[in-house]
Tab-separated table of C-alpha atoms in Angstrom:
chain	number	residue	atom	x	y	z
A	30	MET	CA	-117.494	-85.513	120.491
A	31	PRO	CA	-116.009	-89.024	120.209
A	32	ILE	CA	-117.603	-91.584	122.494
A	33	ALA	CA	-114.264	-92.353	124.211
A	34	ASN	CA	-113.731	-88.685	125.162
A	35	SER	CA	-117.309	-88.388	126.367
A	36	ASN	CA	-116.939	-91.458	128.601
A	37	GLN	CA	-113.632	-90.157	129.979
A	38	ASN	CA	-115.250	-86.794	130.819
A	39	ILE	CA	-118.092	-88.574	132.604
A	40	ILE	CA	-115.644	-90.697	134.639
A	41	SER	CA	-113.497	-87.629	135.465
A	42	SER	CA	-116.572	-85.670	136.578
A	43	ALA	CA	-117.722	-88.574	138.745
A	44	ARG	CA	-114.315	-88.742	140.459
A	45	GLU	CA	-114.378	-85.009	141.183
A	46	GLU	CA	-117.847	-85.409	142.696
A	47	LEU	CA	-116.505	-88.255	144.851
A	48	VAL	CA	-113.714	-86.037	146.226
A	49	VAL	CA	-116.268	-83.319	147.136
A	50	ALA	CA	-118.634	-85.902	148.630
A	51	ARG	CA	-115.817	-87.327	150.785
A	52	GLN	CA	-114.893	-83.836	152.045
A	53	MET	CA	-118.563	-83.114	152.760
A	54	HIS	CA	-118.886	-86.361	154.717
A	55	GLN	CA	-115.755	-85.583	156.753
A	56	ALA	CA	-116.873	-81.993	157.439
A	57	LEU	CA	-120.325	-83.088	158.604
A	58	VAL	CA	-118.924	-85.789	160.898
A	59	LEU	CA	-116.334	-83.458	162.428
A	60	HIS	CA	-118.872	-80.640	162.932
A	61	PHE	CA	-122.021	-82.447	164.064
A	62	LEU	CA	-120.622	-85.570	165.747
A	63	GLU	CA	-117.218	-84.444	167.031
A	64	GLY	CA	-118.127	-80.807	167.693
A	65	LEU	CA	-115.220	-79.171	165.876
A	66	THR	CA	-115.491	-75.557	164.778
A	67	GLN	CA	-115.315	-74.659	161.111
A	68	SER	CA	-111.803	-73.254	161.513
A	69	GLN	CA	-110.682	-76.484	163.240
A	70	ILE	CA	-112.224	-78.540	160.435
A	71	ALA	CA	-110.499	-76.387	157.819
A	72	GLU	CA	-107.137	-77.001	159.512
A	73	ARG	CA	-107.811	-80.744	159.889
A	74	LEU	CA	-108.834	-81.230	156.228
A	75	GLY	CA	-106.364	-78.771	154.730
A	76	ILE	CA	-109.043	-76.637	153.056
A	77	SER	CA	-110.279	-73.066	153.560
A	78	GLN	CA	-112.901	-72.109	156.168
A	79	PRO	CA	-115.291	-70.743	153.481
A	80	THR	CA	-115.072	-74.139	151.752
A	81	VAL	CA	-115.976	-75.869	155.032
A	82	ASN	CA	-118.924	-73.497	155.440
A	83	ARG	CA	-120.172	-74.296	151.937
A	84	LEU	CA	-119.753	-78.059	152.470
A	85	ILE	CA	-121.755	-78.002	155.716
A	86	LYS	CA	-124.439	-75.742	154.238
A	87	ARG	CA	-124.777	-77.912	151.139
A	88	GLY	CA	-124.872	-81.078	153.222
A	89	ARG	CA	-127.790	-79.713	155.239
A	90	GLN	CA	-129.602	-78.615	152.071
A	91	LEU	CA	-129.262	-82.129	150.656
A	92	GLY	CA	-130.768	-83.603	153.823
A	93	LEU	CA	-127.611	-85.463	154.799
A	94	VAL	CA	-127.907	-84.370	158.438
A	95	GLU	CA	-130.627	-86.066	160.451
A	96	ILE	CA	-130.122	-88.201	163.559
A	97	LYS	CA	-127.099	-89.608	161.780
A	98	ILE	CA	-125.045	-88.511	158.792
A	99	LYS	CA	-126.060	-90.069	155.478
A	100	SER	CA	-123.585	-90.004	152.646
A	101	PRO	CA	-123.195	-91.571	149.202
A	102	ILE	CA	-119.718	-92.743	150.209
A	103	GLU	CA	-120.868	-94.357	153.459
A	104	PRO	CA	-120.502	-97.896	152.017
A	105	LEU	CA	-116.913	-97.050	151.082
A	106	VAL	CA	-116.193	-95.717	154.565
A	107	ASP	CA	-117.734	-98.863	156.074
A	108	MET	CA	-115.528	-101.040	153.860
A	109	GLU	CA	-112.454	-99.036	154.865
A	110	GLU	CA	-113.280	-99.724	158.519
A	111	GLN	CA	-113.719	-103.447	157.824
A	112	LEU	CA	-110.346	-103.587	156.081
A	113	LEU	CA	-108.737	-101.833	159.046
A	114	ALA	CA	-110.328	-104.417	161.343
A	115	LEU	CA	-108.395	-107.155	159.528
A	116	GLY	CA	-105.205	-105.632	160.947
A	117	GLY	CA	-101.866	-104.918	159.353
A	118	ILE	CA	-102.613	-101.348	158.234
A	119	SER	CA	-103.571	-98.097	159.937
A	120	ARG	CA	-105.370	-96.504	156.973
A	121	ALA	CA	-107.442	-97.746	154.044
A	122	VAL	CA	-108.750	-95.756	151.095
A	123	VAL	CA	-111.403	-97.423	148.928
A	124	VAL	CA	-112.722	-95.879	145.716
A	125	PRO	CA	-115.782	-96.976	143.713
A	126	THR	CA	-115.149	-99.589	141.047
A	127	VAL	CA	-116.007	-97.400	138.070
A	128	SER	CA	-115.677	-100.077	135.396
A	129	ASP	CA	-115.239	-103.798	134.822
A	130	ASN	CA	-112.195	-102.826	132.781
A	131	GLN	CA	-109.226	-103.476	135.087
A	132	GLN	CA	-107.132	-100.684	133.596
A	133	THR	CA	-109.909	-98.137	134.192
A	134	ALA	CA	-110.380	-99.360	137.759
A	135	LEU	CA	-106.622	-99.165	138.393
A	136	GLN	CA	-106.596	-95.630	136.999
A	137	ALA	CA	-109.158	-94.571	139.624
A	138	VAL	CA	-107.108	-96.227	142.378
A	139	GLY	CA	-103.948	-94.545	141.104
A	140	GLU	CA	-105.616	-91.139	141.174
A	141	ALA	CA	-106.767	-91.706	144.765
A	142	ALA	CA	-103.240	-92.750	145.787
A	143	ALA	CA	-101.834	-89.689	143.992
A	144	ARG	CA	-104.113	-87.388	146.011
A	145	LEU	CA	-103.012	-89.161	149.181
A	146	LEU	CA	-99.353	-88.767	148.243
A	147	MET	CA	-99.837	-85.032	147.667
A	148	GLU	CA	-101.264	-84.739	151.199
A	149	GLU	CA	-98.228	-86.542	152.648
A	150	ILE	CA	-95.290	-84.783	150.993
A	151	ALA	CA	-93.712	-81.359	151.289
A	152	ASP	CA	-90.599	-79.613	150.015
A	153	GLY	CA	-87.444	-81.422	151.062
A	154	ASP	CA	-89.063	-84.875	151.271
A	155	THR	CA	-87.865	-88.086	149.649
A	156	ILE	CA	-90.225	-90.593	148.012
A	157	CYS	CA	-89.190	-94.209	147.549
A	158	ILE	CA	-90.940	-96.233	144.806
A	159	THR	CA	-91.059	-99.542	142.988
A	160	GLY	CA	-91.893	-100.012	139.349
A	161	GLY	CA	-95.131	-101.668	138.305
A	162	LYS	CA	-98.539	-100.908	136.862
A	163	GLY	CA	-99.933	-99.665	140.184
A	164	VAL	CA	-97.183	-97.113	140.778
A	165	SER	CA	-97.376	-96.061	137.119
A	166	ALA	CA	-101.088	-95.362	137.660
A	167	VAL	CA	-100.174	-93.161	140.652
A	168	VAL	CA	-97.751	-91.202	138.474
A	169	ALA	CA	-100.446	-90.703	135.819
A	170	GLY	CA	-102.797	-89.383	138.521
A	171	LEU	CA	-100.412	-86.696	139.828
A	172	HIS	CA	-101.488	-83.130	139.089
A	173	PRO	CA	-99.649	-80.873	141.566
A	174	SER	CA	-100.612	-77.203	141.739
A	175	ARG	CA	-96.957	-76.200	142.029
A	176	ARG	CA	-93.470	-77.630	141.686
A	177	LEU	CA	-92.267	-79.555	144.721
A	178	ASP	CA	-88.646	-79.776	145.856
A	179	VAL	CA	-88.647	-83.552	146.366
A	180	GLU	CA	-86.486	-86.523	145.467
A	181	VAL	CA	-87.776	-89.780	143.973
A	182	ILE	CA	-85.649	-92.859	144.681
A	183	PRO	CA	-85.903	-96.445	143.355
A	184	ALA	CA	-86.430	-99.099	146.035
A	185	THR	CA	-85.229	-101.903	143.763
A	186	GLY	CA	-82.832	-102.635	140.956
A	187	CYS	CA	-83.939	-102.077	137.407
A	188	VAL	CA	-85.565	-104.251	134.743
A	189	GLN	CA	-85.543	-102.734	131.272
A	190	GLY	CA	-88.103	-103.670	128.667
A	191	LYS	CA	-91.697	-102.780	129.435
A	192	HIS	CA	-92.049	-99.209	130.658
A	193	TYR	CA	-93.813	-100.155	133.894
A	194	THR	CA	-91.106	-102.651	134.936
A	195	ASP	CA	-88.347	-100.024	134.579
A	196	VAL	CA	-88.171	-98.355	137.994
A	197	ASN	CA	-85.743	-95.741	136.641
A	198	HIS	CA	-88.309	-94.764	134.000
A	199	VAL	CA	-91.164	-94.594	136.526
A	200	SER	CA	-89.110	-92.571	139.040
A	201	THR	CA	-88.117	-90.106	136.309
A	202	LEU	CA	-91.752	-89.650	135.292
A	203	MET	CA	-92.834	-89.103	138.903
A	204	ALA	CA	-90.090	-86.551	139.523
A	205	ASP	CA	-91.006	-84.712	136.312
A	206	ARG	CA	-94.674	-84.594	137.341
A	207	LEU	CA	-93.821	-83.238	140.781
A	208	GLY	CA	-91.085	-80.884	139.621
A	209	GLY	CA	-88.444	-82.660	141.687
A	210	ARG	CA	-85.366	-84.808	141.027
A	211	SER	CA	-85.050	-88.512	140.412
A	212	TYR	CA	-82.146	-90.811	141.180
A	213	GLN	CA	-81.269	-93.679	138.867
A	214	ILE	CA	-80.079	-97.080	139.992
A	215	HIS	CA	-77.453	-98.747	137.817
A	216	ALA	CA	-77.934	-102.344	138.861
A	217	PRO	CA	-80.256	-105.140	137.718
A	218	LEU	CA	-83.173	-106.287	139.846
A	219	PHE	CA	-81.687	-109.787	140.055
A	220	ALA	CA	-78.007	-110.684	140.355
A	221	ASP	CA	-76.734	-114.017	139.062
A	222	SER	CA	-76.005	-115.229	142.605
A	223	ALA	CA	-76.172	-114.214	146.243
A	224	ALA	CA	-72.451	-113.400	146.135
A	225	GLU	CA	-72.897	-111.132	143.129
A	226	ARG	CA	-75.832	-109.468	144.897
A	227	ALA	CA	-73.592	-108.655	147.855
A	228	MET	CA	-71.037	-107.150	145.508
A	229	LEU	CA	-73.636	-105.006	143.709
A	230	ILE	CA	-75.259	-103.812	146.941
A	231	ASN	CA	-71.858	-102.611	148.185
A	232	MET	CA	-70.956	-100.680	145.034
A	233	ARG	CA	-70.819	-97.005	145.973
A	234	SER	CA	-73.389	-95.803	143.398
A	235	VAL	CA	-75.872	-98.558	144.292
A	236	ALA	CA	-75.292	-98.256	148.038
A	237	ASP	CA	-75.951	-94.508	147.816
A	238	VAL	CA	-79.330	-95.039	146.129
A	239	PHE	CA	-80.434	-97.587	148.725
A	240	LYS	CA	-79.227	-95.354	151.564
A	241	ARG	CA	-81.457	-92.573	150.223
A	242	ALA	CA	-84.323	-95.036	149.816
A	243	ARG	CA	-84.016	-96.175	153.451
A	244	GLU	CA	-84.183	-92.525	154.556
A	245	ALA	CA	-87.336	-91.773	152.543
A	246	LYS	CA	-90.362	-90.254	154.246
A	247	VAL	CA	-92.922	-91.972	152.000
A	248	ALA	CA	-92.905	-95.162	149.945
A	249	ILE	CA	-95.348	-95.957	147.135
A	250	VAL	CA	-95.325	-99.619	146.093
A	251	GLY	CA	-97.356	-102.103	144.111
A	252	ILE	CA	-98.575	-105.463	145.398
A	253	GLY	CA	-97.979	-108.243	142.882
A	254	SER	CA	-99.929	-111.390	142.172
A	255	ILE	CA	-97.959	-114.574	141.519
A	256	LEU	CA	-100.408	-117.369	140.793
A	257	SER	CA	-102.226	-115.673	137.872
A	258	ASP	CA	-101.044	-115.713	134.258
A	259	ASP	CA	-101.132	-111.886	134.058
A	260	SER	CA	-98.659	-111.507	136.944
A	261	SER	CA	-96.047	-108.821	136.253
A	262	TYR	CA	-93.502	-110.841	138.245
A	263	TYR	CA	-92.885	-113.020	135.197
A	264	ASP	CA	-91.771	-109.914	133.292
A	265	LEU	CA	-88.984	-109.325	135.815
A	266	HIS	CA	-86.704	-112.311	135.262
A	267	PRO	CA	-86.269	-114.521	132.164
A	268	SER	CA	-86.324	-117.818	134.080
A	269	SER	CA	-89.255	-117.067	136.396
A	270	SER	CA	-91.943	-117.992	133.863
A	271	THR	CA	-90.331	-121.424	133.331
A	272	ASP	CA	-89.766	-121.916	137.054
A	273	ARG	CA	-93.382	-121.834	138.192
A	274	ALA	CA	-93.195	-125.277	139.789
A	275	ALA	CA	-90.385	-124.104	142.101
A	276	ILE	CA	-92.291	-120.903	142.835
A	277	GLN	CA	-95.363	-122.897	143.809
A	278	ARG	CA	-93.290	-125.269	145.963
A	279	SER	CA	-91.901	-122.243	147.829
A	280	GLY	CA	-95.446	-121.391	148.912
A	281	ALA	CA	-95.379	-117.988	147.215
A	282	SER	CA	-98.693	-116.149	147.112
A	283	CYS	CA	-97.622	-112.575	146.351
A	284	GLU	CA	-94.775	-110.215	145.556
A	285	LEU	CA	-93.665	-107.067	147.353
A	286	LEU	CA	-90.546	-105.154	146.236
A	287	ALA	CA	-89.949	-108.278	144.063
A	288	HIS	CA	-89.685	-110.464	147.224
A	289	LEU	CA	-91.877	-113.552	146.940
A	290	LEU	CA	-93.981	-113.902	150.101
A	291	ASP	CA	-96.162	-116.720	151.403
A	292	ASP	CA	-99.784	-116.356	152.504
A	293	GLN	CA	-98.636	-115.115	155.927
A	294	GLY	CA	-96.514	-112.373	154.372
A	295	ARG	CA	-93.193	-114.113	155.123
A	296	VAL	CA	-90.290	-114.184	152.654
A	297	CYS	CA	-90.255	-117.523	150.810
A	298	ASP	CA	-87.301	-119.851	150.518
A	299	TYR	CA	-86.821	-119.284	146.786
A	300	SER	CA	-83.557	-118.833	144.881
A	301	LEU	CA	-84.380	-115.459	143.277
A	302	ASN	CA	-85.188	-113.987	146.691
A	303	ARG	CA	-81.556	-114.560	147.638
A	304	SER	CA	-80.176	-112.740	144.593
A	305	LEU	CA	-82.614	-109.832	144.712
A	306	VAL	CA	-81.092	-106.338	144.446
A	307	SER	CA	-83.604	-104.402	146.513
A	308	LEU	CA	-84.300	-102.956	149.906
A	309	THR	CA	-84.899	-105.792	152.331
A	310	LEU	CA	-88.344	-105.855	153.917
A	311	ASP	CA	-86.748	-104.978	157.274
A	312	GLU	CA	-85.190	-101.897	155.662
A	313	PHE	CA	-88.494	-101.081	153.979
A	314	ALA	CA	-90.238	-101.285	157.364
A	315	SER	CA	-88.207	-98.329	158.660
A	316	ILE	CA	-89.818	-95.908	156.163
A	317	PRO	CA	-92.421	-93.873	158.116
A	318	THR	CA	-95.276	-94.001	155.566
A	319	LYS	CA	-95.678	-97.023	153.293
A	320	ILE	CA	-98.559	-96.903	150.797
A	321	GLY	CA	-99.576	-99.996	148.814
A	322	VAL	CA	-101.571	-99.629	145.600
A	323	ALA	CA	-103.435	-102.552	144.025
A	324	SER	CA	-106.635	-103.298	142.135
A	325	GLY	CA	-108.174	-106.311	140.441
A	326	PRO	CA	-109.662	-109.709	141.295
A	327	ASN	CA	-106.241	-111.398	141.273
A	328	LYS	CA	-104.867	-108.935	143.834
A	329	ALA	CA	-107.200	-109.786	146.733
A	330	GLY	CA	-105.166	-112.780	147.941
A	331	PRO	CA	-101.815	-110.975	147.623
A	332	ILE	CA	-103.196	-107.945	149.491
A	333	LEU	CA	-104.415	-110.195	152.301
A	334	SER	CA	-100.950	-111.796	152.533
A	335	VAL	CA	-99.264	-108.386	152.743
A	336	LEU	CA	-101.721	-107.307	155.462
A	337	ARG	CA	-100.875	-110.422	157.464
A	338	GLY	CA	-97.181	-109.613	157.132
A	339	ARG	CA	-97.835	-106.064	158.393
A	340	HIS	CA	-95.654	-104.585	155.667
A	341	LEU	CA	-97.744	-101.458	154.920
A	342	ASP	CA	-99.324	-98.519	156.716
A	343	THR	CA	-101.868	-97.656	154.028
A	344	LEU	CA	-103.788	-99.599	151.394
A	345	VAL	CA	-105.438	-97.939	148.390
A	346	THR	CA	-107.793	-100.155	146.376
A	347	ASP	CA	-111.243	-100.227	144.788
A	348	GLU	CA	-114.581	-101.458	146.057
A	349	ALA	CA	-114.723	-104.715	144.068
A	350	THR	CA	-111.234	-105.696	145.215
A	351	GLY	CA	-112.113	-104.739	148.783
A	352	GLU	CA	-115.191	-106.959	148.688
A	353	ARG	CA	-113.061	-109.866	147.493
A	354	ILE	CA	-110.456	-109.273	150.236
A	355	LEU	CA	-113.151	-109.329	152.917
A	356	ALA	CA	-114.771	-112.440	151.412
A	357	MET	CA	-111.440	-114.278	151.381
A	358	ALA	CA	-110.734	-113.183	154.953
A	359	SER	CA	-114.136	-114.549	155.998
A	360	GLU	CA	-113.489	-117.842	154.198
A	361	LYS	CA	-110.184	-118.185	156.076
A	362	GLY	CA	-111.848	-117.458	159.406
A	363	LEU	CA	-110.360	-114.010	159.945
A	364	SER	CA	-112.435	-111.360	161.681
A	365	ALA	CA	-113.419	-108.290	159.703
């Protein structure tokens, strides 16, 4: 067997073990600390009662139940609680950092976000997405057991070129994976002026897409870095890479739905923000469940900015990124 395939099988097996370990931890806590019956636990976790019975039995055999519950994912759960204590989100999901390779780490985060998405959606739901590497990783991690009658809607205009920047391409892939339908947006991500933006936003075909996006049940979005050379933002507009001085003067520290935000999560006074063909952040806020996906050392600062702006409900990241977020929060005097 080639070494690459062998390593992939090992990583895949480790992720499956993590899912089982997380379920075991939840079942033990609910049964021994919260006093729920096995049928109540099965309903809460969305698994069968025999599975709950096996998880509890196996947990006891492994010696996980003493005065307190011990679990291999306890450090992850502790980190999730610390991230919640920073404020700005109501749920955090942290996965182990399986590799120093950023693409491999992002793949694990994408798979965790994909599992979360599958728990959130049902037939008849609408999912609103951005483009980006993070959302593309979520799409790659989707493995539904059946076809779902869902719609996938772009939250922004389109940038053609690299596959991950093309929100129409990413939404089509997600819809294909889920068995649903995707809507295409026929407008660029950036207009040439604020006046042209207003014209595009009011075009019937574009207005219809954004109306559907505003009515979505779930949003899956990436969180972009700005100050690093590998930022995807500079793939979105031809002039942005030559306009870094103006971007820095605006105080930009991150990107969300292609809006440049400062370190408090506020929209910056920057020219491209005014010509952006996208949901506004106020419109985005009306979506009931907003899941942000990000991984990597350059994403810690942007994630912290988005938390301060209270733009998301859920954050999915990896352990190394989580550690960096908490360290930065401590350096800035924020409680964790």
